[in-house]
């Protein structure tokens, strides 16, 4: 009950953060699941809804992302695609198709500590429309590298009731020479907690600090303060 009360106060306080010209807060809600197809192959996907409470514009974002995963002895190879749709009635609609490829690898220095690495390439195809009927498209070629460190506070049987803390950092690197894009994330710094509800289900709550470059607004950098709540299931 104390944990529930803490979460309610946390989200209430977060939603009342005052906005400056160069910063805003967002809430991200995600559902992630993976299914093992064979000893080597698995299928994973995630679906999400993102929004900005108390923001000047009614910004909302929906996404669906899928991938096939092949497991080598110490490395996982992933290839998939994602679809993103941004709704901001006062400004524009951004529809994005995003094929991507990546590698995951990691190690455990001790039984309680785990280090994870995720390198991926994304080909982002953006299709934008505006209220006045005009539209333009652009393409981004992005390299991302995510480093995450996890610490297990306890080790219950079958992981039920397990608590894990995590911190992470992920830079985004633009590989193509395209100056016409609307915005691009510069990096993400994450800190949070993960609770194993059961052997197959986890709940994650984290805070993300995310600078984003907005070249169409006089090369302004906006700073996002994000709360992300995710449910993860593995079958």
GROMACS .gro file of C-alpha atoms in nm:
model
  235
    1UNK     CA    1   0.000   0.000   0.000
    2UNK     CA    2   0.286   0.238   0.077
    3UNK     CA    3   0.436   0.171  -0.266
    4UNK     CA    4   0.100   0.250  -0.434
    5UNK     CA    5   0.069   0.577  -0.240
    6UNK     CA    6   0.423   0.671  -0.338
    7UNK     CA    7   0.350   0.611  -0.708
    8UNK     CA    8   0.032   0.821  -0.693
    9UNK     CA    9   0.219   1.112  -0.533
   10UNK     CA   10   0.505   1.068  -0.777
   11UNK     CA   11   0.285   1.094  -1.085
   12UNK     CA   12   0.076   1.378  -0.938
   13UNK     CA   13   0.386   1.582  -0.864
   14UNK     CA   14   0.534   1.505  -1.203
   15UNK     CA   15   0.224   1.619  -1.390
   16UNK     CA   16   0.240   1.962  -1.224
   17UNK     CA   17   0.598   2.040  -1.331
   18UNK     CA   18   0.610   2.394  -1.465
   19UNK     CA   19   0.714   2.431  -1.828
   20UNK     CA   20   0.988   2.653  -1.958
   21UNK     CA   21   1.048   2.747  -2.318
   22UNK     CA   22   1.310   2.475  -2.358
   23UNK     CA   23   1.180   2.188  -2.144
   24UNK     CA   24   0.871   1.972  -2.100
   25UNK     CA   25   0.767   1.649  -1.931
   26UNK     CA   26   0.615   1.335  -2.083
   27UNK     CA   27   0.463   1.008  -1.970
   28UNK     CA   28   0.536   0.689  -2.167
   29UNK     CA   29   0.328   0.373  -2.125
   30UNK     CA   30   0.454   0.050  -2.284
   31UNK     CA   31   0.367  -0.317  -2.313
   32UNK     CA   32   0.650  -0.550  -2.420
   33UNK     CA   33   0.640  -0.923  -2.484
   34UNK     CA   34   0.860  -1.192  -2.635
   35UNK     CA   35   0.779  -1.544  -2.751
   36UNK     CA   36   1.034  -1.819  -2.793
   37UNK     CA   37   0.988  -1.984  -3.135
   38UNK     CA   38   1.271  -2.237  -3.108
   39UNK     CA   39   1.601  -2.290  -2.930
   40UNK     CA   40   1.763  -2.011  -3.134
   41UNK     CA   41   1.476  -1.799  -3.264
   42UNK     CA   42   1.232  -1.573  -3.081
   43UNK     CA   43   0.983  -1.301  -3.166
   44UNK     CA   44   0.944  -0.980  -2.968
   45UNK     CA   45   0.724  -0.673  -2.992
   46UNK     CA   46   0.625  -0.366  -2.796
   47UNK     CA   47   0.337  -0.121  -2.812
   48UNK     CA   48   0.323   0.218  -2.652
   49UNK     CA   49   0.138   0.543  -2.590
   50UNK     CA   50   0.318   0.867  -2.505
   51UNK     CA   51   0.176   1.206  -2.410
   52UNK     CA   52   0.268   1.536  -2.246
   53UNK     CA   53   0.039   1.635  -1.955
   54UNK     CA   54  -0.044   2.006  -1.924
   55UNK     CA   55   0.147   2.082  -2.245
   56UNK     CA   56   0.046   2.376  -2.466
   57UNK     CA   57  -0.026   2.140  -2.758
   58UNK     CA   58  -0.216   1.813  -2.738
   59UNK     CA   59   0.092   1.603  -2.825
   60UNK     CA   60   0.035   1.227  -2.840
   61UNK     CA   61   0.236   0.942  -2.987
   62UNK     CA   62   0.145   0.581  -3.064
   63UNK     CA   63   0.389   0.313  -3.172
   64UNK     CA   64   0.415  -0.056  -3.255
   65UNK     CA   65   0.749  -0.231  -3.297
   66UNK     CA   66   0.835  -0.592  -3.382
   67UNK     CA   67   1.153  -0.793  -3.429
   68UNK     CA   68   1.291  -1.137  -3.496
   69UNK     CA   69   1.575  -1.241  -3.266
   70UNK     CA   70   1.845  -1.501  -3.330
   71UNK     CA   71   2.054  -1.606  -3.029
   72UNK     CA   72   2.422  -1.687  -3.072
   73UNK     CA   73   2.616  -1.821  -2.768
   74UNK     CA   74   2.695  -1.472  -2.632
   75UNK     CA   75   2.525  -1.231  -2.874
   76UNK     CA   76   2.170  -1.174  -2.994
   77UNK     CA   77   2.102  -1.049  -3.347
   78UNK     CA   78   1.779  -0.856  -3.401
   79UNK     CA   79   1.601  -0.725  -3.708
   80UNK     CA   80   1.262  -0.562  -3.717
   81UNK     CA   81   1.047  -0.261  -3.799
   82UNK     CA   82   0.842  -0.002  -3.616
   83UNK     CA   83   0.555   0.232  -3.694
   84UNK     CA   84   0.514   0.565  -3.509
   85UNK     CA   85   0.230   0.815  -3.535
   86UNK     CA   86   0.244   1.157  -3.367
   87UNK     CA   87  -0.075   1.359  -3.323
   88UNK     CA   88  -0.048   1.730  -3.252
   89UNK     CA   89  -0.367   1.895  -3.388
   90UNK     CA   90  -0.238   2.251  -3.355
   91UNK     CA   91   0.070   2.176  -3.561
   92UNK     CA   92   0.120   1.857  -3.764
   93UNK     CA   93   0.088   1.483  -3.799
   94UNK     CA   94   0.413   1.284  -3.816
   95UNK     CA   95   0.390   0.929  -3.948
   96UNK     CA   96   0.710   0.726  -3.936
   97UNK     CA   97   0.817   0.384  -4.069
   98UNK     CA   98   1.137   0.259  -3.905
   99UNK     CA   99   1.319  -0.059  -4.013
  100UNK     CA  100   1.608  -0.142  -3.778
  101UNK     CA  101   1.883  -0.395  -3.709
  102UNK     CA  102   2.084  -0.452  -3.392
  103UNK     CA  103   2.306  -0.661  -3.166
  104UNK     CA  104   2.265  -0.729  -2.793
  105UNK     CA  105   2.539  -0.861  -2.567
  106UNK     CA  106   2.630  -0.842  -2.200
  107UNK     CA  107   2.788  -1.005  -1.900
  108UNK     CA  108   2.749  -1.049  -1.524
  109UNK     CA  109   3.056  -0.935  -1.323
  110UNK     CA  110   2.891  -1.078  -1.009
  111UNK     CA  111   2.563  -1.265  -0.942
  112UNK     CA  112   2.391  -0.935  -0.849
  113UNK     CA  113   2.535  -0.707  -1.119
  114UNK     CA  114   2.456  -0.723  -1.491
  115UNK     CA  115   2.589  -0.509  -1.779
  116UNK     CA  116   2.391  -0.496  -2.106
  117UNK     CA  117   2.485  -0.344  -2.443
  118UNK     CA  118   2.250  -0.279  -2.733
  119UNK     CA  119   2.380  -0.141  -3.066
  120UNK     CA  120   2.132  -0.070  -3.343
  121UNK     CA  121   2.095   0.102  -3.678
  122UNK     CA  122   1.765   0.267  -3.772
  123UNK     CA  123   1.637   0.381  -4.110
  124UNK     CA  124   1.368   0.638  -4.031
  125UNK     CA  125   1.122   0.740  -4.302
  126UNK     CA  126   0.913   1.040  -4.191
  127UNK     CA  127   0.593   1.162  -4.360
  128UNK     CA  128   0.464   1.492  -4.222
  129UNK     CA  129   0.143   1.680  -4.283
  130UNK     CA  130   0.036   2.021  -4.151
  131UNK     CA  131  -0.291   2.203  -4.089
  132UNK     CA  132  -0.259   2.412  -4.404
  133UNK     CA  133  -0.240   2.100  -4.623
  134UNK     CA  134   0.132   2.119  -4.696
  135UNK     CA  135   0.357   1.819  -4.637
  136UNK     CA  136   0.717   1.715  -4.659
  137UNK     CA  137   0.912   1.395  -4.608
  138UNK     CA  138   1.262   1.324  -4.486
  139UNK     CA  139   1.493   1.032  -4.407
  140UNK     CA  140   1.722   0.981  -4.108
  141UNK     CA  141   1.995   0.718  -4.070
  142UNK     CA  142   2.056   0.676  -3.696
  143UNK     CA  143   2.311   0.485  -3.489
  144UNK     CA  144   2.215   0.413  -3.126
  145UNK     CA  145   2.419   0.256  -2.848
  146UNK     CA  146   2.258   0.172  -2.515
  147UNK     CA  147   2.460   0.082  -2.205
  148UNK     CA  148   2.258  -0.041  -1.905
  149UNK     CA  149   2.379  -0.154  -1.563
  150UNK     CA  150   2.142  -0.351  -1.337
  151UNK     CA  151   2.168  -0.450  -0.971
  152UNK     CA  152   1.949  -0.719  -0.810
  153UNK     CA  153   1.853  -0.629  -0.454
  154UNK     CA  154   1.725  -0.979  -0.377
  155UNK     CA  155   1.716  -1.327  -0.535
  156UNK     CA  156   1.385  -1.498  -0.457
  157UNK     CA  157   1.292  -1.838  -0.596
  158UNK     CA  158   1.163  -1.824  -0.957
  159UNK     CA  159   1.232  -1.445  -0.948
  160UNK     CA  160   0.887  -1.379  -0.799
  161UNK     CA  161   0.916  -1.063  -0.587
  162UNK     CA  162   1.259  -0.975  -0.724
  163UNK     CA  163   1.363  -0.605  -0.719
  164UNK     CA  164   1.621  -0.475  -0.967
  165UNK     CA  165   1.759  -0.123  -0.997
  166UNK     CA  166   1.897   0.004  -1.328
  167UNK     CA  167   2.079   0.300  -1.481
  168UNK     CA  168   2.149   0.355  -1.848
  169UNK     CA  169   2.287   0.592  -2.108
  170UNK     CA  170   2.212   0.595  -2.483
  171UNK     CA  171   2.357   0.842  -2.736
  172UNK     CA  172   2.193   0.892  -3.078
  173UNK     CA  173   2.423   0.962  -3.377
  174UNK     CA  174   2.295   1.097  -3.710
  175UNK     CA  175   2.484   0.921  -3.990
  176UNK     CA  176   2.340   1.094  -4.297
  177UNK     CA  177   2.378   1.461  -4.390
  178UNK     CA  178   2.017   1.572  -4.358
  179UNK     CA  179   1.943   1.915  -4.213
  180UNK     CA  180   1.570   1.914  -4.297
  181UNK     CA  181   1.449   1.699  -4.008
  182UNK     CA  182   1.205   1.832  -3.750
  183UNK     CA  183   1.377   1.690  -3.442
  184UNK     CA  184   1.620   1.425  -3.326
  185UNK     CA  185   1.702   1.291  -2.981
  186UNK     CA  186   2.061   1.358  -2.875
  187UNK     CA  187   2.081   1.111  -2.585
  188UNK     CA  188   1.883   0.940  -2.308
  189UNK     CA  189   1.988   0.896  -1.947
  190UNK     CA  190   1.770   0.654  -1.750
  191UNK     CA  191   1.732   0.548  -1.388
  192UNK     CA  192   1.463   0.325  -1.244
  193UNK     CA  193   1.338   0.012  -1.071
  194UNK     CA  194   1.214  -0.320  -1.203
  195UNK     CA  195   0.983  -0.555  -1.012
  196UNK     CA  196   0.934  -0.921  -1.109
  197UNK     CA  197   0.563  -0.977  -1.057
  198UNK     CA  198   0.599  -1.341  -1.156
  199UNK     CA  199   0.838  -1.567  -1.343
  200UNK     CA  200   0.711  -1.430  -1.678
  201UNK     CA  201   0.594  -1.077  -1.592
  202UNK     CA  202   0.793  -0.768  -1.492
  203UNK     CA  203   0.691  -0.409  -1.418
  204UNK     CA  204   0.942  -0.128  -1.478
  205UNK     CA  205   0.921   0.235  -1.366
  206UNK     CA  206   1.193   0.476  -1.475
  207UNK     CA  207   1.288   0.840  -1.521
  208UNK     CA  208   1.448   0.950  -1.851
  209UNK     CA  209   1.636   1.275  -1.915
  210UNK     CA  210   1.640   1.341  -2.290
  211UNK     CA  211   1.791   1.640  -2.474
  212UNK     CA  212   1.643   1.679  -2.824
  213UNK     CA  213   1.768   1.897  -3.108
  214UNK     CA  214   1.498   2.103  -3.288
  215UNK     CA  215   1.671   2.268  -3.587
  216UNK     CA  216   1.350   2.425  -3.723
  217UNK     CA  217   1.325   2.636  -3.405
  218UNK     CA  218   1.654   2.823  -3.446
  219UNK     CA  219   1.856   2.511  -3.357
  220UNK     CA  220   1.702   2.500  -3.011
  221UNK     CA  221   1.772   2.210  -2.777
  222UNK     CA  222   1.466   2.099  -2.579
  223UNK     CA  223   1.505   1.898  -2.259
  224UNK     CA  224   1.252   1.622  -2.188
  225UNK     CA  225   1.176   1.486  -1.841
  226UNK     CA  226   1.006   1.151  -1.893
  227UNK     CA  227   0.838   0.898  -1.668
  228UNK     CA  228   0.819   0.555  -1.832
  229UNK     CA  229   0.599   0.271  -1.705
  230UNK     CA  230   0.642  -0.064  -1.880
  231UNK     CA  231   0.496  -0.411  -1.845
  232UNK     CA  232   0.723  -0.686  -1.981
  233UNK     CA  233   0.616  -1.045  -2.044
  234UNK     CA  234   0.826  -1.338  -2.166
  235UNK     CA  235   0.668  -1.659  -2.294
   0.00000   0.00000   0.00000
